[in-house]
Short mmCIF file of C-alpha atoms and ligand atoms in Angstrom, two decimals:
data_model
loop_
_atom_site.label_atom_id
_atom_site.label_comp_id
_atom_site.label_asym_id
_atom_site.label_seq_id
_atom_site.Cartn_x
_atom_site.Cartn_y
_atom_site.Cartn_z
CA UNK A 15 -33.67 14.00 -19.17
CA UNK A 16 -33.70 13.42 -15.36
CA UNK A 17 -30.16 12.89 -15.34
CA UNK A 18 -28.47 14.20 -11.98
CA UNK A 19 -26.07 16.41 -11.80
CA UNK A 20 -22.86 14.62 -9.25
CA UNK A 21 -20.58 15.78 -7.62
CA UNK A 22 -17.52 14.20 -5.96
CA UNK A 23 -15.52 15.58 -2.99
CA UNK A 24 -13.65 14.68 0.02
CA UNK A 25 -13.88 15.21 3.71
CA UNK A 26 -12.21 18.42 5.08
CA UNK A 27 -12.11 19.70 1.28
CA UNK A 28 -13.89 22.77 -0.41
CA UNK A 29 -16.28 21.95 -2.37
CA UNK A 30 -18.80 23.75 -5.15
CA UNK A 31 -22.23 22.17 -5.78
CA UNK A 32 -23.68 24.18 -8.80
CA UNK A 33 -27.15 26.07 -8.81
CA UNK A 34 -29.33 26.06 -11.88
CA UNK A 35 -29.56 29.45 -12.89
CA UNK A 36 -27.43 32.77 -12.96
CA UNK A 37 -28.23 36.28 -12.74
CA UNK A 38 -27.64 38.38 -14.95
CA UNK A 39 -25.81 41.87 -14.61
CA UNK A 40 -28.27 43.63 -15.01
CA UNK A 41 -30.48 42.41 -12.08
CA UNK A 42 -29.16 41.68 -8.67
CA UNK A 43 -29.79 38.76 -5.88
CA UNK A 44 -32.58 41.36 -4.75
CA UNK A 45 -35.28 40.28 -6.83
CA UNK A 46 -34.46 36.70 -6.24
CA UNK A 47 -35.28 34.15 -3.84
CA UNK A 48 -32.99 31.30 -3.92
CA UNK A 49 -33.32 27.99 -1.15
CA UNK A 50 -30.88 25.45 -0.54
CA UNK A 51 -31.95 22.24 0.63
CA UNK A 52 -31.10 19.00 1.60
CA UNK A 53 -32.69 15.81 1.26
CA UNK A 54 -36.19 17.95 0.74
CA UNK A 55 -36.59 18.67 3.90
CA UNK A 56 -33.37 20.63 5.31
CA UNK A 57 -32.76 24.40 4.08
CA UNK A 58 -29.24 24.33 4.68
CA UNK A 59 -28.77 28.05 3.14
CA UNK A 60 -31.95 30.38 2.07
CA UNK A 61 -31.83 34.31 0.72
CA UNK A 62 -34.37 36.94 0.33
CA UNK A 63 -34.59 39.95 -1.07
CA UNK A 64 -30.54 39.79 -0.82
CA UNK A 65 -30.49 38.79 2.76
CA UNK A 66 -29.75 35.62 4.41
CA UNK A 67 -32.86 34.46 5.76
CA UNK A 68 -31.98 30.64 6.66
CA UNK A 69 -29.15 28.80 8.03
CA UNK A 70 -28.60 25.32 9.02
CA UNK A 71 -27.26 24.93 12.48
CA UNK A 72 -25.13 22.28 11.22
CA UNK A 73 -23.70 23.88 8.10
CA UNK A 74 -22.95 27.08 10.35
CA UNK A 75 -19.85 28.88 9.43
CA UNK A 76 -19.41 26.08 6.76
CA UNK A 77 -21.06 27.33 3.73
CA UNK A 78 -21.28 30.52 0.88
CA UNK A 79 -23.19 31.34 -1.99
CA UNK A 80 -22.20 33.05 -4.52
CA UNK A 81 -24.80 35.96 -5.31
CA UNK A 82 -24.36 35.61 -9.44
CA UNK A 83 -24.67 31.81 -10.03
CA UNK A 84 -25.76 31.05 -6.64
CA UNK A 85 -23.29 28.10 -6.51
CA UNK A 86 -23.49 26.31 -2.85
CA UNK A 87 -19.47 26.22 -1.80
CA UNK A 88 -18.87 24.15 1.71
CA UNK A 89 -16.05 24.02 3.53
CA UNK A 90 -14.92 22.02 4.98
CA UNK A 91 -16.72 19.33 3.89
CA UNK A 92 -17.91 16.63 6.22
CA UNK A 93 -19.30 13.08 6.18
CA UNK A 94 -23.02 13.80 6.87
CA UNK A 95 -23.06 16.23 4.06
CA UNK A 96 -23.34 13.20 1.56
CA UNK A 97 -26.24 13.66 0.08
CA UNK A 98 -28.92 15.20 -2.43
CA UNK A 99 -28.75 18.88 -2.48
CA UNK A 100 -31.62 20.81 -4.54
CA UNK A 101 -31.48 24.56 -5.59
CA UNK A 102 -34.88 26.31 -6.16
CA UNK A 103 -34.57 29.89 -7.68
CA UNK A 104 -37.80 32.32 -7.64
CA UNK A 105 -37.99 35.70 -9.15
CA UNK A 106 -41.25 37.71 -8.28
CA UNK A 107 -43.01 34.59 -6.97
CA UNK A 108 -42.63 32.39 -9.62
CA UNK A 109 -40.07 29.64 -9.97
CA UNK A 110 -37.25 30.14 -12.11
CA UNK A 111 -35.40 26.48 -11.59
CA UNK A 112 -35.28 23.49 -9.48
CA UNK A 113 -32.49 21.39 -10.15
CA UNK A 114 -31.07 18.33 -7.41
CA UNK A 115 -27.16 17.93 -7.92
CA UNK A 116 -25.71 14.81 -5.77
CA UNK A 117 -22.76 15.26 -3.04
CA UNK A 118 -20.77 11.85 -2.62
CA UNK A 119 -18.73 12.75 -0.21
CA UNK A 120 -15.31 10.25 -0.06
CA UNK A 121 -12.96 9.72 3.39
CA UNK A 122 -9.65 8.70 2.48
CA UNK A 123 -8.44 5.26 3.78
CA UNK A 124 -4.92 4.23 5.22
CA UNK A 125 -2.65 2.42 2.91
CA UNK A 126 -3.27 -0.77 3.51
CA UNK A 127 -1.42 -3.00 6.09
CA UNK A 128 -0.71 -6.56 5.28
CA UNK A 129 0.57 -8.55 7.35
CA UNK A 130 1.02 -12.49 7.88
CA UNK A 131 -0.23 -15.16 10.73
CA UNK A 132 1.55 -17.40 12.85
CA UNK A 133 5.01 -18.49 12.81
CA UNK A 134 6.17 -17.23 9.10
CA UNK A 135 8.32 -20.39 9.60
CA UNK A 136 6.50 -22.70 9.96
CA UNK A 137 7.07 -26.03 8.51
CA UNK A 138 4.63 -28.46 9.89
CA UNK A 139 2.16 -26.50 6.61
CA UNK A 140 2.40 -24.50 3.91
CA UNK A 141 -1.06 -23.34 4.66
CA UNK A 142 -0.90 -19.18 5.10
CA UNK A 143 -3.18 -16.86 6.58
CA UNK A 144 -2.72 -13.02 5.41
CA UNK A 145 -4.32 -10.17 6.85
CA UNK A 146 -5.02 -6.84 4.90
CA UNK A 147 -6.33 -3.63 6.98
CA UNK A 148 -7.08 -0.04 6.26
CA UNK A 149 -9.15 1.81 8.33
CA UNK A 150 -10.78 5.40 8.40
CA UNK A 151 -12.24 5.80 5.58
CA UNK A 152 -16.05 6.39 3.81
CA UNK A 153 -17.93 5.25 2.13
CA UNK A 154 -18.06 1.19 2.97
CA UNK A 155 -14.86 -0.30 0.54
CA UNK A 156 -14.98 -3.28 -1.46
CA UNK A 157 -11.35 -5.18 -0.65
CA UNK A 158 -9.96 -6.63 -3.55
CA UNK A 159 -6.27 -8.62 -4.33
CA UNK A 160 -4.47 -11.08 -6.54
CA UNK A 161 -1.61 -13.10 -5.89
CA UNK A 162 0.86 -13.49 -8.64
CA UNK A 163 -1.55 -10.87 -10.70
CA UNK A 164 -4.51 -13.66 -10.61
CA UNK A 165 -7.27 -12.41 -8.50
CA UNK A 166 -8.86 -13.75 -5.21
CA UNK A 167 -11.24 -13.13 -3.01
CA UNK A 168 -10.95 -11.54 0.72
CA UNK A 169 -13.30 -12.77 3.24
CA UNK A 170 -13.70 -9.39 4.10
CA UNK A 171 -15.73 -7.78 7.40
CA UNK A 172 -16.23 -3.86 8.11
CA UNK A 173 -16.41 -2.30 11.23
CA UNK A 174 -18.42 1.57 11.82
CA UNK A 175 -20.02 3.29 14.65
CA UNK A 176 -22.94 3.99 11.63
CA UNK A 177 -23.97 4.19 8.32
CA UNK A 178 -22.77 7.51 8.19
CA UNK A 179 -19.13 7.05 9.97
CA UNK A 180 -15.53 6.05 8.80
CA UNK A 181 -15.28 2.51 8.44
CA UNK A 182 -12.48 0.21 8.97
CA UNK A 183 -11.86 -3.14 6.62
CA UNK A 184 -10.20 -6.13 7.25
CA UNK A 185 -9.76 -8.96 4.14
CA UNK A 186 -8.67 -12.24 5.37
CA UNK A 187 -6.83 -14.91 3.04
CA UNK A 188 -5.97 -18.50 3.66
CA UNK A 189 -3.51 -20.55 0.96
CA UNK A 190 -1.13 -23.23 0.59
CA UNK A 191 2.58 -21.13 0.21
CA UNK A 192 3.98 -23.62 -3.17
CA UNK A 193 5.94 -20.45 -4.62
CA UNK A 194 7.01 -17.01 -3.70
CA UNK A 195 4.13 -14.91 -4.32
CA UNK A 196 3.60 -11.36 -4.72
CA UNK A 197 0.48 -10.26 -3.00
CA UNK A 198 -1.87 -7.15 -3.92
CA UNK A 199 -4.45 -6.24 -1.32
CA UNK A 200 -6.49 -3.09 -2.55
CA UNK A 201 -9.04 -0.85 -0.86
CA UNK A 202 -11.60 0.19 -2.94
CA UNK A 203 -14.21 3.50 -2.64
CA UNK A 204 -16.58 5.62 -4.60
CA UNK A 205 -13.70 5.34 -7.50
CA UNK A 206 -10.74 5.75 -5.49
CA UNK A 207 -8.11 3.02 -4.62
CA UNK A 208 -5.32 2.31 -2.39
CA UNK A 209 -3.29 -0.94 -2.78
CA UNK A 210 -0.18 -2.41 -1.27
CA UNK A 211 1.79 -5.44 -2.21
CA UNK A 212 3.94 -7.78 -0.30
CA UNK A 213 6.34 -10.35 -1.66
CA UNK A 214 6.33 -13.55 0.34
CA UNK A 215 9.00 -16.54 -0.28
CA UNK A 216 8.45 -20.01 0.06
CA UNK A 217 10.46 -20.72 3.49
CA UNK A 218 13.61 -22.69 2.10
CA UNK A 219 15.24 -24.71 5.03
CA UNK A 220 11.36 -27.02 4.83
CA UNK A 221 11.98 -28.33 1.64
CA UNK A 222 15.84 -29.48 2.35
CA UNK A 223 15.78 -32.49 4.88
CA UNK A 224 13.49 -34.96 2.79
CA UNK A 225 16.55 -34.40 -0.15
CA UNK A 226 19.66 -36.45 0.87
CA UNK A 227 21.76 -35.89 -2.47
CA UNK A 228 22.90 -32.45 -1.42
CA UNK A 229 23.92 -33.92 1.85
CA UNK A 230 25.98 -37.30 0.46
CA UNK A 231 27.02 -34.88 -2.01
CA UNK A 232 29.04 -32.46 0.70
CA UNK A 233 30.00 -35.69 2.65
CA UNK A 234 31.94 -36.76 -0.57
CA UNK A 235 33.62 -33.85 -1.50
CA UNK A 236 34.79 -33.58 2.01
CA UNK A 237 36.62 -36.61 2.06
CA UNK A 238 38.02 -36.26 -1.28
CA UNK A 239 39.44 -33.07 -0.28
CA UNK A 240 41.12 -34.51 2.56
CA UNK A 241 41.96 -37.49 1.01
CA UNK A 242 44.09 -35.10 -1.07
CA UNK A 243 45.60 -33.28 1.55
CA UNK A 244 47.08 -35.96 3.36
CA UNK A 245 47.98 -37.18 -0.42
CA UNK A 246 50.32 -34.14 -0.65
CA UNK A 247 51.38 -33.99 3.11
CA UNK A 248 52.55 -37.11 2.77
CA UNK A 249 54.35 -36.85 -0.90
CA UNK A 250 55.56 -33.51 0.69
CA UNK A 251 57.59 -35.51 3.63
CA UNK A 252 58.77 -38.87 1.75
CA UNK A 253 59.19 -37.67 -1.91
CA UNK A 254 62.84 -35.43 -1.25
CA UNK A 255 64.31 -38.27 0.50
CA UNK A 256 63.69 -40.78 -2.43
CA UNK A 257 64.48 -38.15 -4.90
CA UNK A 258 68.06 -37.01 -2.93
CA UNK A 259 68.85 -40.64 -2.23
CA UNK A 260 68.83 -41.23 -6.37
CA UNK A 261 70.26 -38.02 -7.71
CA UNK A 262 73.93 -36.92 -7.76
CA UNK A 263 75.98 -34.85 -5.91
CA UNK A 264 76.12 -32.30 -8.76
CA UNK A 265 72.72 -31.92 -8.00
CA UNK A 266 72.58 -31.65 -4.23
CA UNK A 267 75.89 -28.64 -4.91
CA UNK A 268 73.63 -26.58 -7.50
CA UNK A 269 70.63 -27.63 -5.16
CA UNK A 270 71.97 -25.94 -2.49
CA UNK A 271 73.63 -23.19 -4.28
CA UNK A 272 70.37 -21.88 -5.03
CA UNK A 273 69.69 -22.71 -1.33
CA UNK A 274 72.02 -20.37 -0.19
CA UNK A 275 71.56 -17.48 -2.95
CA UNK A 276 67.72 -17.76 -1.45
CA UNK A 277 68.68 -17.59 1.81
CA UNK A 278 70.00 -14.44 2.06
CA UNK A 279 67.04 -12.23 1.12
CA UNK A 280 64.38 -14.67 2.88
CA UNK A 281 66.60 -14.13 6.31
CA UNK A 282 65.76 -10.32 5.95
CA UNK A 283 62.06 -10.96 6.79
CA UNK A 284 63.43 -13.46 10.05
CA UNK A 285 60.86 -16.31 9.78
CA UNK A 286 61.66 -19.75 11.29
CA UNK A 287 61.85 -21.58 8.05
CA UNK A 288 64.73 -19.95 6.93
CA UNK A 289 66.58 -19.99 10.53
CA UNK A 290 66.13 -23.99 10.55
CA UNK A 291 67.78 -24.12 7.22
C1 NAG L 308 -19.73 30.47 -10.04
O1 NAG L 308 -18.85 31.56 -9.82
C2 NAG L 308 -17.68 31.26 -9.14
C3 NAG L 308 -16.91 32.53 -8.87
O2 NAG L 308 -17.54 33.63 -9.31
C4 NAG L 308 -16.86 30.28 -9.95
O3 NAG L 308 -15.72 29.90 -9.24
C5 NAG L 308 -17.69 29.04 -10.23
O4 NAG L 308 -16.97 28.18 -11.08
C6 NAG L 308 -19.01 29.42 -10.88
N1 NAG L 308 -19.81 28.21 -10.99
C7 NAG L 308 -20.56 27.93 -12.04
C8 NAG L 308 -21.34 26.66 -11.99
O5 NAG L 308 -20.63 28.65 -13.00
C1 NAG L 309 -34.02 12.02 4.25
O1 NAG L 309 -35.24 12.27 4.93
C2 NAG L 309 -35.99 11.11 5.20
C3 NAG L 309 -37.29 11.55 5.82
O2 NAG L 309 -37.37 12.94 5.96
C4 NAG L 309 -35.23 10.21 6.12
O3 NAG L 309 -35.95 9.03 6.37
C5 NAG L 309 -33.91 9.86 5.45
O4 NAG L 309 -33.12 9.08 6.35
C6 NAG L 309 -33.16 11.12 5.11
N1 NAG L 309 -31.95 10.74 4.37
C7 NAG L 309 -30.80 11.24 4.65
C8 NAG L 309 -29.67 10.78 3.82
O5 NAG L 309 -30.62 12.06 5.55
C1 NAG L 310 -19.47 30.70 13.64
O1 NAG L 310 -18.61 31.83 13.66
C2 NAG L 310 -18.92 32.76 14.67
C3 NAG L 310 -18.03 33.96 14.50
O2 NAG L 310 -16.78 33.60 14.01
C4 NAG L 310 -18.77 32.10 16.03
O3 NAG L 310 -19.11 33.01 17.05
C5 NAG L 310 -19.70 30.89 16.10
O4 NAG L 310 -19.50 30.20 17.32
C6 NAG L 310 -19.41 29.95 14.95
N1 NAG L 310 -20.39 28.88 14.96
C7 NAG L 310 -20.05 27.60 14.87
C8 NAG L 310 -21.17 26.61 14.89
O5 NAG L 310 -18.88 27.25 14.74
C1 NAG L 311 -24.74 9.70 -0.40
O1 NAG L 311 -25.87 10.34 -0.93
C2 NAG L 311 -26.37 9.75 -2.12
C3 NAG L 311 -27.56 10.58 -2.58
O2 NAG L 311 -28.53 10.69 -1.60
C4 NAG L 311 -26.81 8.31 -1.83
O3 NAG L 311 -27.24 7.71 -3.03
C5 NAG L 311 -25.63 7.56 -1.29
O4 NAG L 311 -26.03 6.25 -0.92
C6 NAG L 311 -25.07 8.27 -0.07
N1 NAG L 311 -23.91 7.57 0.36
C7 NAG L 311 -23.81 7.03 1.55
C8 NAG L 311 -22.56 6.31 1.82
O5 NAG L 311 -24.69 7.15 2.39
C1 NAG L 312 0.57 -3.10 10.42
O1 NAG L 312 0.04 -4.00 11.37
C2 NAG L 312 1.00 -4.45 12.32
C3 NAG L 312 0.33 -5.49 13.19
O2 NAG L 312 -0.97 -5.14 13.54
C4 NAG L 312 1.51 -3.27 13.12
O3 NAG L 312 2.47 -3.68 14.03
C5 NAG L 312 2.10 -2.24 12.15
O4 NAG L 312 2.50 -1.10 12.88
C6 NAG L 312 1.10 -1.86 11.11
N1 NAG L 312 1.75 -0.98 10.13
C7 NAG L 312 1.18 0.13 9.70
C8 NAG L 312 1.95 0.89 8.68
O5 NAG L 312 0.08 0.50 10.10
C1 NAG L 313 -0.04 -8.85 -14.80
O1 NAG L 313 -1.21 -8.54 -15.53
C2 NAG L 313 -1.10 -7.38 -16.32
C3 NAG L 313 -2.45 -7.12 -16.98
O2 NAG L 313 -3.43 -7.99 -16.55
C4 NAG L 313 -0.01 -7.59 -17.37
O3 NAG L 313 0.14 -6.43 -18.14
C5 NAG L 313 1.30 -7.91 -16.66
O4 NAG L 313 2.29 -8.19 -17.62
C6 NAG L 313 1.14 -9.11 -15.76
N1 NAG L 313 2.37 -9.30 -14.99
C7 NAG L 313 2.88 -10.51 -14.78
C8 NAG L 313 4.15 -10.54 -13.99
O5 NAG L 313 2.35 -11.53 -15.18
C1 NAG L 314 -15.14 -15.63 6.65
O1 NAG L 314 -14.86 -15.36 8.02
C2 NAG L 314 -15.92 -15.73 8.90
C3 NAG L 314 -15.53 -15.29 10.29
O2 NAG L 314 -14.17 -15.15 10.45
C4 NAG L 314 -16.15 -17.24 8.82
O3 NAG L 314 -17.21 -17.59 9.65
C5 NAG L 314 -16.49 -17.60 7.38
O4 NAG L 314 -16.61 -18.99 7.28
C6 NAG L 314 -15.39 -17.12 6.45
N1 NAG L 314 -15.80 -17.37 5.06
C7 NAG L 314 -14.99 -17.91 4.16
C8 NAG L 314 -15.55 -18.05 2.80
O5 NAG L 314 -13.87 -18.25 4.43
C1 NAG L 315 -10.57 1.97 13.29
O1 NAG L 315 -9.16 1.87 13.40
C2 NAG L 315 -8.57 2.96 14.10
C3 NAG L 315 -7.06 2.81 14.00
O2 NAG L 315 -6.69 1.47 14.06
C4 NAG L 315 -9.08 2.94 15.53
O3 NAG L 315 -8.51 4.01 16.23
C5 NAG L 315 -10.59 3.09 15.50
O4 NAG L 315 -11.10 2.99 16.81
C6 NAG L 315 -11.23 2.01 14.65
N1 NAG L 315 -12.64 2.32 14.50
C7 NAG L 315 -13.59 1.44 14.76
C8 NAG L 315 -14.98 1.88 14.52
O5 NAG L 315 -13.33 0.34 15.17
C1 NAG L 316 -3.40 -26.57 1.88
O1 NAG L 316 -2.86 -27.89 1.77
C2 NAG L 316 -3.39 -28.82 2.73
C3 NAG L 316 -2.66 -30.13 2.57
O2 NAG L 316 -2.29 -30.35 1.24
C4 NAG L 316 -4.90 -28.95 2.50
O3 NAG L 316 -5.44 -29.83 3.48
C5 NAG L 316 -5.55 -27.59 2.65
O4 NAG L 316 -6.92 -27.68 2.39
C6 NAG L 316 -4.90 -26.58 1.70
N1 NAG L 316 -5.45 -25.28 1.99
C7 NAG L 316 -5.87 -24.42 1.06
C8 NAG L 316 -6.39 -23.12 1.54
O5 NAG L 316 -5.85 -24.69 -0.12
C1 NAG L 317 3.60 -7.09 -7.18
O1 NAG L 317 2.51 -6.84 -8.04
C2 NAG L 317 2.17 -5.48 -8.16
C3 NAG L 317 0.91 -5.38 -9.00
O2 NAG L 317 0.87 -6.31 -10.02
C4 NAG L 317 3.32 -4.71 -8.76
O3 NAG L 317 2.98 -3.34 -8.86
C5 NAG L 317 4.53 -4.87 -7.87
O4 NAG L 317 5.63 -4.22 -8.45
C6 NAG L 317 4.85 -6.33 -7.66
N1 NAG L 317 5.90 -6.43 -6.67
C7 NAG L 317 6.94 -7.24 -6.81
C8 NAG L 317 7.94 -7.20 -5.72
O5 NAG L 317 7.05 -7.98 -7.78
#
């Protein structure tokens, strides 16, 4: 039964915070006399007999009611205006309504900003330290994350001039860096969320020096591919001689038949190979 009314808006916005009765056509804001107020004590907007009879210094130029269902609009709407609003109507002296409706009022923080410690590098330890940030925003966040969708916790510390100012959050992680991980840092407020993720990988070059097979492996391939270069240098400077020392002269002719029908087009192009023959 005592159920608040709530409403949710954010800073520099318009917002409406409902009244608890209307008029009807047939009368007008005349007979009425309706008070705004504000944590009891403040009249932020009162009217009388039709007229404006009460304004808030602070909500000056900021706020409008509207004369049927005496909704409260402000605009725009600021921090300190969080609070518990209460409309009391009275017609002829007697009170028509009194109803409280709740303003939770929401600052927007940054995307957050992750960002990693020390040398990224590092070798000596796998031992990370990430940093998430947003700032500017309100009410106080909760930080939340996961890495690799498993969820952690952020030693997390707030910063704010008060309880009633944008705060700034910073989450701190420490872990051992096994595996690439993807990493989720999220801000959290009244309902709304920002997040950002950051894939890290496992520097590579640490792991490599305590592995010698990859190494010997190289080493050997190296030296069987030179092994088989000088293989074929070699058969490439001995093997005509032993063949043209065994074969005919028929051969050597036709040989150099073709020789000569070869020569003629490869002398076009004028490289050394074919001048020395
Ligand atoms: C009050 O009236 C205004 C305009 O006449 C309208 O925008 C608003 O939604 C109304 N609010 C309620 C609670 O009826
Ligand atoms: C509401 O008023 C009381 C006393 O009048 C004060 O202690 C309290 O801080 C006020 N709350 C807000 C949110 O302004
Ligand atoms: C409200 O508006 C009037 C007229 O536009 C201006 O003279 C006055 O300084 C304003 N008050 C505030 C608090 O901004
Ligand atoms: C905003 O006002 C509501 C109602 O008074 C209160 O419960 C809430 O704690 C306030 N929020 C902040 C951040 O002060
Ligand atoms: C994130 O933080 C780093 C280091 O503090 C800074 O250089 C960088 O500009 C920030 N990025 C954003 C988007 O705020
Ligand atoms: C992460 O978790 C969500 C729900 O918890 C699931 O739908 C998704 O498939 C998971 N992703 C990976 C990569 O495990
Ligand atoms: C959180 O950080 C504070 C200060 O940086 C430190 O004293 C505290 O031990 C940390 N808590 C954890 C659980 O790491
Ligand atoms: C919050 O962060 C912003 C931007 O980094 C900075 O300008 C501001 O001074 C910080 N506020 C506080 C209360 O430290
Ligand atoms: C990371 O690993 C080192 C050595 O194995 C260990 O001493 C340290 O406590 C670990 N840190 C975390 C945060 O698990
Ligand atoms: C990291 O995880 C988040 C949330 O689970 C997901 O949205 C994002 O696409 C992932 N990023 C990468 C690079 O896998």
């Amino acid at each position: 039964a005592l159920e608040k009314k709530v409403v949710k808006s954010k800073v520099g916005e318009r917002v409406s915070v409902p009244c608890c009765h209307e008029i009807p056509s047939s009368e007008s804001l005349h007979k009425y006399r309706v008070y705004w107020q504000k944590n009891i004590t403040d009249v932020v907007l009162a009217y009388s007999e039709g007229k404006m009879i009460s304004k808030h210094k602070r909500y000056q130029n900021r706020t409008e009611m509207d004369p049927r269902n005496l909704t409260l609009w402000i605009s725009p709407v600021e921090i300190l205006d969080n609070g518990s609003y209460q409309c009391i109507v009275q017609r002829n002296s007697i009170v028509v309504c009194d109803e409280s409706v709740i303003l939770f009022v929401t600052a927007d923080f940054s995307k957050p900003n992750i960002t990693t410690e020390g040398s990224a590098d590092s070798c000596e330890s796998t031992e990370k330290m990430i940093i998430c940030s947003s700032h500017g925003g309100f009410p106080k966040p909760k930080i939340s994350g996961a890495l690799n969708n498993v969820s952690v916790e952020w030693n997390a510390s707030w910063v704010s001039e008060s309880s009633l100012s944008p705060y700034n959050v910073t989450g701190i992680l420490v872990f051992n860096l096994t595996k690439d991980v993807n990493i989720t840092c999220s801000v959290e407020y009244n309902g709304f969320a920002k997040s950002t993720s950051l894939l890290l990988k496992k520097p590579n070059d640490c792991i490599d020096p305590p592995m010698p097979p990859p190494y010997n492996v190289i080493t050997a391939s190296i030296i069987i591919v030179i092994t088989f270069i000088l293989a074929i240098t070699l058969a490439a400077r001995y093997l005509p001689r032993h063949v043209c020392s065994h074969c005919c002269k028929r051969q050597d002719l036709e040989e150099e038949g073709v020789k000569d029908f070869t020569k003629a087009p490869l002398s076009d192009k004028g490289t050394g190979e074919t001048s020395s023959v």
